[in-house]
Coordinates of C-alpha atoms and ligand atoms in Angstrom, one line a residue:
X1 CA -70.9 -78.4 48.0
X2 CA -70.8 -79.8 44.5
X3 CA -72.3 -83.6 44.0
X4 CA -69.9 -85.1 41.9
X5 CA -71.6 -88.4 41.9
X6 CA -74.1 -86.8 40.4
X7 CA -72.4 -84.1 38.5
X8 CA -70.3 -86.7 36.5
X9 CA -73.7 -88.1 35.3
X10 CA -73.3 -84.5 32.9
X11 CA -70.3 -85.9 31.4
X12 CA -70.9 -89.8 29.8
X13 CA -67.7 -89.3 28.1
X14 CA -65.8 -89.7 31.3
X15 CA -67.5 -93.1 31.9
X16 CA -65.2 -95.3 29.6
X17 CA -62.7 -97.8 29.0
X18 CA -59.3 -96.8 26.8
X19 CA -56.9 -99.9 26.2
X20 CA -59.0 -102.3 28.5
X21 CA -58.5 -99.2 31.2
X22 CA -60.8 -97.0 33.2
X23 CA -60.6 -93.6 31.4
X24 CA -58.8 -90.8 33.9
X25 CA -59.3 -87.4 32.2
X26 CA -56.7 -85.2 33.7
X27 CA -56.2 -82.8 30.6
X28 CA -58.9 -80.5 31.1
X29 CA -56.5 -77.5 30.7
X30 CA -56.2 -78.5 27.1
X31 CA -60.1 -78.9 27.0
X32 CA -62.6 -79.3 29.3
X33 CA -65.3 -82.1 28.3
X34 CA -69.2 -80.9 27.4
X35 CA -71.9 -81.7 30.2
X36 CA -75.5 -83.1 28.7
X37 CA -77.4 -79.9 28.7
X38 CA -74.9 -77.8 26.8
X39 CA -74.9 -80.8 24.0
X40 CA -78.5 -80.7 24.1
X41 CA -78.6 -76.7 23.3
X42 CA -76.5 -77.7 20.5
X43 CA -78.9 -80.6 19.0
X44 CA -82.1 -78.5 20.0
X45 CA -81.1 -74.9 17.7
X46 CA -80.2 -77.3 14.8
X47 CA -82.9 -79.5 15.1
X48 CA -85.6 -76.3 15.7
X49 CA -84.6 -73.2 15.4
X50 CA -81.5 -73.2 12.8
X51 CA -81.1 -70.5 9.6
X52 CA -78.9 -68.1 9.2
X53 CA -78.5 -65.2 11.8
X54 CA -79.3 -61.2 10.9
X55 CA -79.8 -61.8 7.3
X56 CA -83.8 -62.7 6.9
X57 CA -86.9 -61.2 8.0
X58 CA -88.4 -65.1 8.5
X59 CA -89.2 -67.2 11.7
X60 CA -86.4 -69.0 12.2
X61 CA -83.8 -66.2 11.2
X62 CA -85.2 -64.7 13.7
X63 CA -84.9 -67.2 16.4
X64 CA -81.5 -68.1 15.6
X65 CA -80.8 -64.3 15.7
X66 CA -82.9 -63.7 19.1
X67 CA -80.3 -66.8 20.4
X68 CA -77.4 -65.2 19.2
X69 CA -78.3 -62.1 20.8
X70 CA -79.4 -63.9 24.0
X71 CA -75.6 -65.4 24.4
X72 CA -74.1 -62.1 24.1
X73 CA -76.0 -61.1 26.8
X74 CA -75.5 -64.2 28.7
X75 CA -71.7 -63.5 28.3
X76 CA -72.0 -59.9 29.9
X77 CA -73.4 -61.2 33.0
X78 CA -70.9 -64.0 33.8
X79 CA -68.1 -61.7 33.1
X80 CA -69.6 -58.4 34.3
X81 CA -69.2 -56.0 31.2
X82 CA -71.9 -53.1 31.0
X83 CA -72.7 -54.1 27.4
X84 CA -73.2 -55.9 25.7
X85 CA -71.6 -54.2 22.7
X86 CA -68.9 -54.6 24.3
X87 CA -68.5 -58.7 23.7
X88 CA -67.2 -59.4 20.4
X89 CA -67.6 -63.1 19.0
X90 CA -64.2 -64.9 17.7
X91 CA -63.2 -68.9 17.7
X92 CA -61.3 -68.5 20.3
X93 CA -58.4 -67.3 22.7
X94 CA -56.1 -67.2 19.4
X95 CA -58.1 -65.6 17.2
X96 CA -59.0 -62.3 19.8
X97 CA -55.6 -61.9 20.7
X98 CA -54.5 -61.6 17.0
X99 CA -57.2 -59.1 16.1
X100 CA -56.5 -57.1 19.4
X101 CA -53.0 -57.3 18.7
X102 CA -53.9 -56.2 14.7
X103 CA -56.3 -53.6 15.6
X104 CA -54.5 -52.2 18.8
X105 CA -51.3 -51.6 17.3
X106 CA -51.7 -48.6 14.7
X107 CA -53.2 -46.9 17.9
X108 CA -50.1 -47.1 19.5
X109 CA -48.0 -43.7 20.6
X110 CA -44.9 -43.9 18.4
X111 CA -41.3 -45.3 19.9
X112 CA -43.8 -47.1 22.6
X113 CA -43.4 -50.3 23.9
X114 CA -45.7 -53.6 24.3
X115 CA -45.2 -55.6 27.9
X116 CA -45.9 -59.0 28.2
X117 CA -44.8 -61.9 30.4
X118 CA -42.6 -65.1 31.0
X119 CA -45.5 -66.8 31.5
X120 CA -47.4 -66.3 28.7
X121 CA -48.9 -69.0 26.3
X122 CA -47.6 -68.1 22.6
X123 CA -51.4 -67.0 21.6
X124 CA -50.8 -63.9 24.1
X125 CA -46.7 -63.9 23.1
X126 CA -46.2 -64.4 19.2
X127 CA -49.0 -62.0 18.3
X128 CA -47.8 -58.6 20.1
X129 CA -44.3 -60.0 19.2
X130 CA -44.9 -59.8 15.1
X131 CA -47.2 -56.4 15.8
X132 CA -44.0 -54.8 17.5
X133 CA -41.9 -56.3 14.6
X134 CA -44.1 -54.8 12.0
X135 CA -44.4 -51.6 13.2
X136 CA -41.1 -50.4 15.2
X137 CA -42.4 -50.8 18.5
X138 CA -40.9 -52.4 21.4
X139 CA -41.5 -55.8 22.7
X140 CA -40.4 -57.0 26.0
X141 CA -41.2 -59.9 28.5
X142 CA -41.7 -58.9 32.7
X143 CA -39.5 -61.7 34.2
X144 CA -41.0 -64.0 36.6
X145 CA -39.4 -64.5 40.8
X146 CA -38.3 -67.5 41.4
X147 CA -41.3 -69.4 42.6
X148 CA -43.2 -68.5 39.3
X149 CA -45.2 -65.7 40.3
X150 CA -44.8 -62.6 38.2
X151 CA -41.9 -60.0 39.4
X152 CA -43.7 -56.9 40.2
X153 CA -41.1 -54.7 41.2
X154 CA -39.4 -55.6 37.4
X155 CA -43.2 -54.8 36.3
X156 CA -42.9 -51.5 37.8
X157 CA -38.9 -50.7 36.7
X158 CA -40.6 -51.6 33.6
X159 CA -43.7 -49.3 33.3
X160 CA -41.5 -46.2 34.5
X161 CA -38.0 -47.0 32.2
X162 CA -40.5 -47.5 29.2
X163 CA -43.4 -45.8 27.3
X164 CA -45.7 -48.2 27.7
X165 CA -48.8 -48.4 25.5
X166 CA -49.7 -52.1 26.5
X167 CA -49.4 -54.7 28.9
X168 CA -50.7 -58.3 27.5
X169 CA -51.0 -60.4 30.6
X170 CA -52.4 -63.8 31.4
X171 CA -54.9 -64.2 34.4
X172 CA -53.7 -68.1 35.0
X173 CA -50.8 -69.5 33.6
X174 CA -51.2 -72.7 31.4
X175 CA -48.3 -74.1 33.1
X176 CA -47.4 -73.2 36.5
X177 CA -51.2 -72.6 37.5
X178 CA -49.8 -68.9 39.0
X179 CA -53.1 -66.6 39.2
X180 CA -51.9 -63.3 38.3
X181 CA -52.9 -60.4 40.3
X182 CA -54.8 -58.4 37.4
X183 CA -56.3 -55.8 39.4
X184 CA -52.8 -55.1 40.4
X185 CA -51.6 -55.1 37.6
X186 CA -54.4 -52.9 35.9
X187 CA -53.8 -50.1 38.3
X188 CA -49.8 -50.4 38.4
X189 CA -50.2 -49.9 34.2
X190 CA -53.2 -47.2 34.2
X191 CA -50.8 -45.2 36.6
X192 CA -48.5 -45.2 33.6
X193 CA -51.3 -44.9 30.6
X194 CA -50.5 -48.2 29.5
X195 CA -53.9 -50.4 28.5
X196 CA -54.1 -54.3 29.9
X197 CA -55.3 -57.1 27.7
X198 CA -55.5 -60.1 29.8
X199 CA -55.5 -64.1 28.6
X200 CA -58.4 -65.5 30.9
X201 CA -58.1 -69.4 29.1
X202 CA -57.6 -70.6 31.9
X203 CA -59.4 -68.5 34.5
X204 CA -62.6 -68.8 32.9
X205 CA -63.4 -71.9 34.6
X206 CA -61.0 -71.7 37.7
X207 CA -61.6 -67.8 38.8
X208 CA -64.2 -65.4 39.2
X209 CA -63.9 -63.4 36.2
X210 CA -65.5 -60.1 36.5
X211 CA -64.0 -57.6 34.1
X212 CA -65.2 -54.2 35.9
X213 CA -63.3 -55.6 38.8
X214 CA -60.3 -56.1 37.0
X215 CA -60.6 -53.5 35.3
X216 CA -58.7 -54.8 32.6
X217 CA -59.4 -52.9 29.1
X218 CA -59.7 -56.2 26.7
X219 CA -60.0 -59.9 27.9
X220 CA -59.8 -62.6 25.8
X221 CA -61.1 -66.7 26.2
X222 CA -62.4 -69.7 24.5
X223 CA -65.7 -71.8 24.8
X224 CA -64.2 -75.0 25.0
X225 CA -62.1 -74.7 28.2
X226 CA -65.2 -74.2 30.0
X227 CA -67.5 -76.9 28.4
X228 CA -68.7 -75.3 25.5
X229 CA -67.9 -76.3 22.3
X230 CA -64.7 -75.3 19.7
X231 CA -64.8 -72.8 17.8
X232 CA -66.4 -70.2 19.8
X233 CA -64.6 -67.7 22.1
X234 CA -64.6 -64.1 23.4
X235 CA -62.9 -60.8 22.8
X236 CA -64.6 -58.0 25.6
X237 CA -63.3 -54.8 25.0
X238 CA -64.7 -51.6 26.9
X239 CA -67.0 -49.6 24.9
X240 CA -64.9 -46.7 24.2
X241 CA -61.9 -48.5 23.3
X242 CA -63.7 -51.0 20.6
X243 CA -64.9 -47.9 19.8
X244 CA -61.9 -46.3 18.6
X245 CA -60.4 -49.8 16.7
X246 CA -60.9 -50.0 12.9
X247 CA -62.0 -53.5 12.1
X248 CA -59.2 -55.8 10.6
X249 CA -61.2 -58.2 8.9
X250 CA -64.0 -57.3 6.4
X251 CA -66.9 -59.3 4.5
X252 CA -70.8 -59.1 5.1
X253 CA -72.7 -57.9 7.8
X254 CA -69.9 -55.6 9.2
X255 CA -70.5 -52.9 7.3
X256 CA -72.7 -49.8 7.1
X257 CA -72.9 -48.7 3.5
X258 CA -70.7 -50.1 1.1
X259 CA -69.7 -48.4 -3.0
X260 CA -66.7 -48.4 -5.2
X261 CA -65.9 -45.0 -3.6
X262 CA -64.8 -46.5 -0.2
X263 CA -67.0 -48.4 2.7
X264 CA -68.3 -47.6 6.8
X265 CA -68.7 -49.9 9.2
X266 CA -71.1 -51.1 11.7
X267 CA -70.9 -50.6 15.2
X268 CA -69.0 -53.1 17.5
X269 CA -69.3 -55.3 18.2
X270 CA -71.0 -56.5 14.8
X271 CA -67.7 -54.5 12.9
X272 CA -65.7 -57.2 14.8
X273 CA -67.8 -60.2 13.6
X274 CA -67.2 -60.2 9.7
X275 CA -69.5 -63.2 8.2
X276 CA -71.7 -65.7 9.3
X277 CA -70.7 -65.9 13.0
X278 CA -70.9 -69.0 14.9
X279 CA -74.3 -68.8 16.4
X280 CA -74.4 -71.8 17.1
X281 CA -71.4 -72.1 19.3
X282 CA -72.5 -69.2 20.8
X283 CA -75.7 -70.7 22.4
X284 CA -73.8 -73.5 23.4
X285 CA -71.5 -71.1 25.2
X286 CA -74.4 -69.5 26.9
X287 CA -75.4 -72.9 27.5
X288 CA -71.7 -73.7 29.3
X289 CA -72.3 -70.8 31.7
X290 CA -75.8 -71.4 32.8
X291 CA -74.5 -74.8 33.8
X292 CA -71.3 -73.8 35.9
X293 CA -73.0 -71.2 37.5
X294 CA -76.2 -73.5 38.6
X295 CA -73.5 -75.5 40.2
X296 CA -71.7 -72.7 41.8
X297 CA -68.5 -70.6 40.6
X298 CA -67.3 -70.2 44.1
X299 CA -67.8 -74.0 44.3
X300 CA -66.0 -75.1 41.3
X301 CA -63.3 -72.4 42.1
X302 CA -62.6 -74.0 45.7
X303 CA -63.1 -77.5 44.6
X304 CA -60.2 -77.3 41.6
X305 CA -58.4 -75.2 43.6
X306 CA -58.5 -78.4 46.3
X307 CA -57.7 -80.9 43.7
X308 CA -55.0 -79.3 42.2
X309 CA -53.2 -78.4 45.7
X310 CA -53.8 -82.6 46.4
X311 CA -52.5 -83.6 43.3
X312 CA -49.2 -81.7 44.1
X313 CA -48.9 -83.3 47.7
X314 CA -49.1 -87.1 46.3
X315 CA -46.7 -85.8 42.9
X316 CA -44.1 -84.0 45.1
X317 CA -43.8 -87.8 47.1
X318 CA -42.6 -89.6 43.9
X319 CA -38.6 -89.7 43.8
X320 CA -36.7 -87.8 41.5
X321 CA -40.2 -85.9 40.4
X322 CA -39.8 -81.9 40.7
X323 CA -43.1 -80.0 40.7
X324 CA -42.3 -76.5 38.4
X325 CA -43.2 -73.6 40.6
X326 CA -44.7 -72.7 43.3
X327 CA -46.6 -69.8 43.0
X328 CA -48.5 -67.7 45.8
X329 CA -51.2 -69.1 43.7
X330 CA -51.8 -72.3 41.6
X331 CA -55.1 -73.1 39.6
X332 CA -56.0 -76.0 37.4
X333 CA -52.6 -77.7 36.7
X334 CA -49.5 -78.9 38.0
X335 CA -46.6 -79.3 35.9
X336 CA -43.6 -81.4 36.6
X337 CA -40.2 -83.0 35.3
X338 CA -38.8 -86.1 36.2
X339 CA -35.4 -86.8 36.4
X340 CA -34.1 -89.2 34.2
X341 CA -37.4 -89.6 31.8
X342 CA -38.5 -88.2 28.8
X343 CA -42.0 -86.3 29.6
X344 CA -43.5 -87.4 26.1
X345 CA -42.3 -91.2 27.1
X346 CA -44.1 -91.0 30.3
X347 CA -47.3 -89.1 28.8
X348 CA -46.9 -91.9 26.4
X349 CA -47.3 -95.1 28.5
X350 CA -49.3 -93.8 30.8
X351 CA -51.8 -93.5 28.2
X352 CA -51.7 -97.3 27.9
X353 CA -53.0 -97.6 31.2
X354 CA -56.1 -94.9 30.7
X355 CA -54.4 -91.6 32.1
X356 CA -54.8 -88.8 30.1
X357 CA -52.0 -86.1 30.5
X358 CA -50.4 -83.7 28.5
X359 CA -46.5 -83.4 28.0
X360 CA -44.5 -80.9 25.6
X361 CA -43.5 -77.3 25.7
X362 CA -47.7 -76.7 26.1
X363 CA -47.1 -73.7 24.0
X364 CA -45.4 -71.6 26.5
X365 CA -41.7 -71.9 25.3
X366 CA -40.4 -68.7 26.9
X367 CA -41.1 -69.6 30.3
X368 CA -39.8 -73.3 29.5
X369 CA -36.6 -72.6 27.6
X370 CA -35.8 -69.6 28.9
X371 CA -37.0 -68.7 32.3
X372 CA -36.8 -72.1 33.6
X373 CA -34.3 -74.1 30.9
X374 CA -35.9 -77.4 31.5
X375 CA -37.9 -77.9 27.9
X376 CA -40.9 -80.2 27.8
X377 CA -42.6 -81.5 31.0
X378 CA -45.5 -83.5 31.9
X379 CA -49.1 -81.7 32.8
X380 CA -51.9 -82.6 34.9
X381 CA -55.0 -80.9 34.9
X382 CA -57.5 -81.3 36.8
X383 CA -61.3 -80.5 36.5
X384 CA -64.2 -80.2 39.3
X385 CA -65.5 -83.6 38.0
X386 CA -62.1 -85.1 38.6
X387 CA -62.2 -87.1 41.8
X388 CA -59.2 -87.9 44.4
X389 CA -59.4 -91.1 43.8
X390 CA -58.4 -90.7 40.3
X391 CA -55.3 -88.6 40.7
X392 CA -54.7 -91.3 43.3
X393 CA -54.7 -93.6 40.5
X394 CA -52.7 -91.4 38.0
X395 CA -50.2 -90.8 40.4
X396 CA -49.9 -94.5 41.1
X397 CA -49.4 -95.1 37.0
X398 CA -46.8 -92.4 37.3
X399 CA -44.7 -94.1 39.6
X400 CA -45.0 -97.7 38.2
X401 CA -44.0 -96.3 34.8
X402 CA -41.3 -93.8 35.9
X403 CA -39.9 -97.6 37.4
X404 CA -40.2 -99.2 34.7
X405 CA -38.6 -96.2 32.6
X406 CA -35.6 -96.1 34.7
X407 CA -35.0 -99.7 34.6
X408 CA -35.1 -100.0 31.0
X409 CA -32.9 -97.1 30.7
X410 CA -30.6 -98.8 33.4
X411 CA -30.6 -102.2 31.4
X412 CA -29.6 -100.1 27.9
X413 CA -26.6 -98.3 29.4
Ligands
PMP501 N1 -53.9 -68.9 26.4 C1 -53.8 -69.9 27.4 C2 -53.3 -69.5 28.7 C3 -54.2 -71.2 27.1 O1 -54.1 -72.1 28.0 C4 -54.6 -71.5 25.7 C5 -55.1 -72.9 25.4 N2 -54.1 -73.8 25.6 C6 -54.7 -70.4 24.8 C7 -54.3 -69.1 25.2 C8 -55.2 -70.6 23.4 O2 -56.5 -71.0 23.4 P1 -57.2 -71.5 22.0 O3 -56.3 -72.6 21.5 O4 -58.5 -72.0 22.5 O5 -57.3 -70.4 21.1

């Protein structure tokens, strides 16, 4: 059971006014805010142990390296890789799925094709999409059913009409809140010697991520959305597949031996990692794990899972509101539209009154404009450290401004 009383202590932030209002945070799909001890990790490497990382035979390069070195490891455990060689540093969700999508495709089998999904946010979209554009290969979307969860008999009609070399696939979707079924998936794909990237944003707080389980080949998140800070984020690879990538970015400390005649690179992960890395968002992202696992995965997992099935009871009551989805199922975020208001209006004004949503396309335009056709909606994510009361309170805002939007827009016609 998590203490939330106490547990919100870990996050000051949350404990302020905005426009004379109490703050309600519910945009923690966008980013989740940083508990004490993972700021303290921060202030305590640069105010002891920082210098440079790999680079100098001296005290504190060698602390800062021992730290960096100590994340990576950190990493493997809460993800369950077997190395770990096998976690490669980036800034983020973005940047991992570019550089797989860079890397992978020159390993492609020629006339092959690239699956991806309806559902996908455009970091795991765009970035196959150009690859395939670049170099002749296929690029296709599997469609979703018509509650949001992924169509896996149109997965399968895929796999076998196609030459699949990959499926990119997220593990929660950024909108609907569907949790895919990646093991599933994995073994549906490795039937047809297709590899699986998957897009674990989202799940990194909300699921148990455990890569040998999934069996996925590459996985891909960021720090922040799990209360590390920006900046820092994760491309796991197995071994032998890492392995066989060339590195598509070059500079120091990713090489081997380097002359005017031509150059060889280190190992990965280090090949991966071109420059000074960010070491210090590193340790602040081992410091993010130690502290949701000391509360409990399971118990964060069961408690968002609780908020975000409440918050679509009290939502689904307001008139004219439509909740997008409703998939087998939903982690960390409900999205709605409301009939007769503009989601960036109602985002808007809520503001005003200390809510904290998020409205727009929220970078998923495909399953927006094309599986759905609605456009922009309004998002609310909640976070364990999110209370009822507050989305009691949001909800309430909701309804007093959806009103007040009507009426106005009753008055003007
Ligand atoms: N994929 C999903 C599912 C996301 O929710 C996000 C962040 N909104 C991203 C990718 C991109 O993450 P980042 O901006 O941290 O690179």
């Amino acid at each position: 059971m998590l203490r939330i009383n106490e547990i919100r202590k870990d996050f000051p932030i949350l404990d302020q006014e905005v426009f004379g209002r109490r703050l309600v945070y519910l945009d923690n799909a966008a980013t989740m805010q940083m508990p004490e001890p993972v700021l303290q990790s921060i202030v305590r490497h640069y105010r002891n142990d920082n210098a440079n990382v790999h680079r100098g035979i001296h005290a504190l390069s060698e602390r800062s390296t021992r730290a960096l070195e100590g994340a990576r490891e950190r990493v493997r455990t809460y993800i369950n890789a077997r190395s770990s060689d096998e976690i490669v540093f980036t800034s983020g969700t973005t940047a991992s799925l570019n550089m797989s999508a860079s890397a992978m495709v020159d390993t492609f089998r020629p006339g092959s094709a690239v699956l991806t999904t309806m559902m996908e946010h455009h970091a795991n979209f765009v970035p196959w999409q150009q690859a395939c554009k670049r170099s002749g290969h296929t690029f296709l979307a599997i469609p979703l059913d018509k509650n949001g969860d992924l169509d896996l008999r149109a997965f399968e009609a895929l796999l076998s009409e196609n030459d699949v070399a990959l499926v990119a696939v997220t593990h929660v979707s950024n909108v609907l809140g569907t949790v895919n079924p990646i093991s599933r998936i994995t073994e549906l794909a490795h039937k047809h010697n297709a590899l699986v990237v998957v897009d674990a944003a989202q799940s990194i707080r909300h699921e148990i991520v455990d890569v040998q389980a999934m069996d996925c080949d590459f996985l891909a998140f960021s720090g922040h959305k799990m209360g590390a800070p920006t900046g820092i984020g994760v491309l796991y690879g197995k071994l032998e597949l890492l392995e066989k990538l060339e590195p598509v970015q070059f500079g120091g400390e990713m090489v081997d031996e380097v002359r005017v005649a031509g150059s060889t690179f280190a190992s990965p992960p280090l090949c991966f990692e071109p420059g000074t890395p960010n070491y210090v968002g590193a340790i602040g992202l081992a410091a993010a794990m130690d502290y949701l696992e000391a509360l409990g995965l399971a118990d964060i997992q069961s408690r968002e899972r609780q908020l975000v099935r409440y918050a679509e009871d009290v939502l689904e009551e307001i008139p004219g509101l439509h909740v997008i989805g409703s998939p087998v199922t939903r982690a960390g975020c409900v999205s709605f539209a409301v009939d007769g208001v503009h989601p960036f209006d109602l985002a808007t004004m809520v503001d005003k009154i200390g809510i904290a949503l998020r409205s727009g396309n929220q970078c998923a335009q495909p399953l927006l404009y094309e599986a759905y056709g609605i456009g922009n909606i309004t998002r609310m994510s909640p976070a364990f450290y999110n209370t009822y009361d507050e989305i009691d309170v949001a909800v309430s805002a909701l309804k007093r401004v959806i009103d007040l939007l009507r009426s106005s827009s009753i008055r003007s016609q």
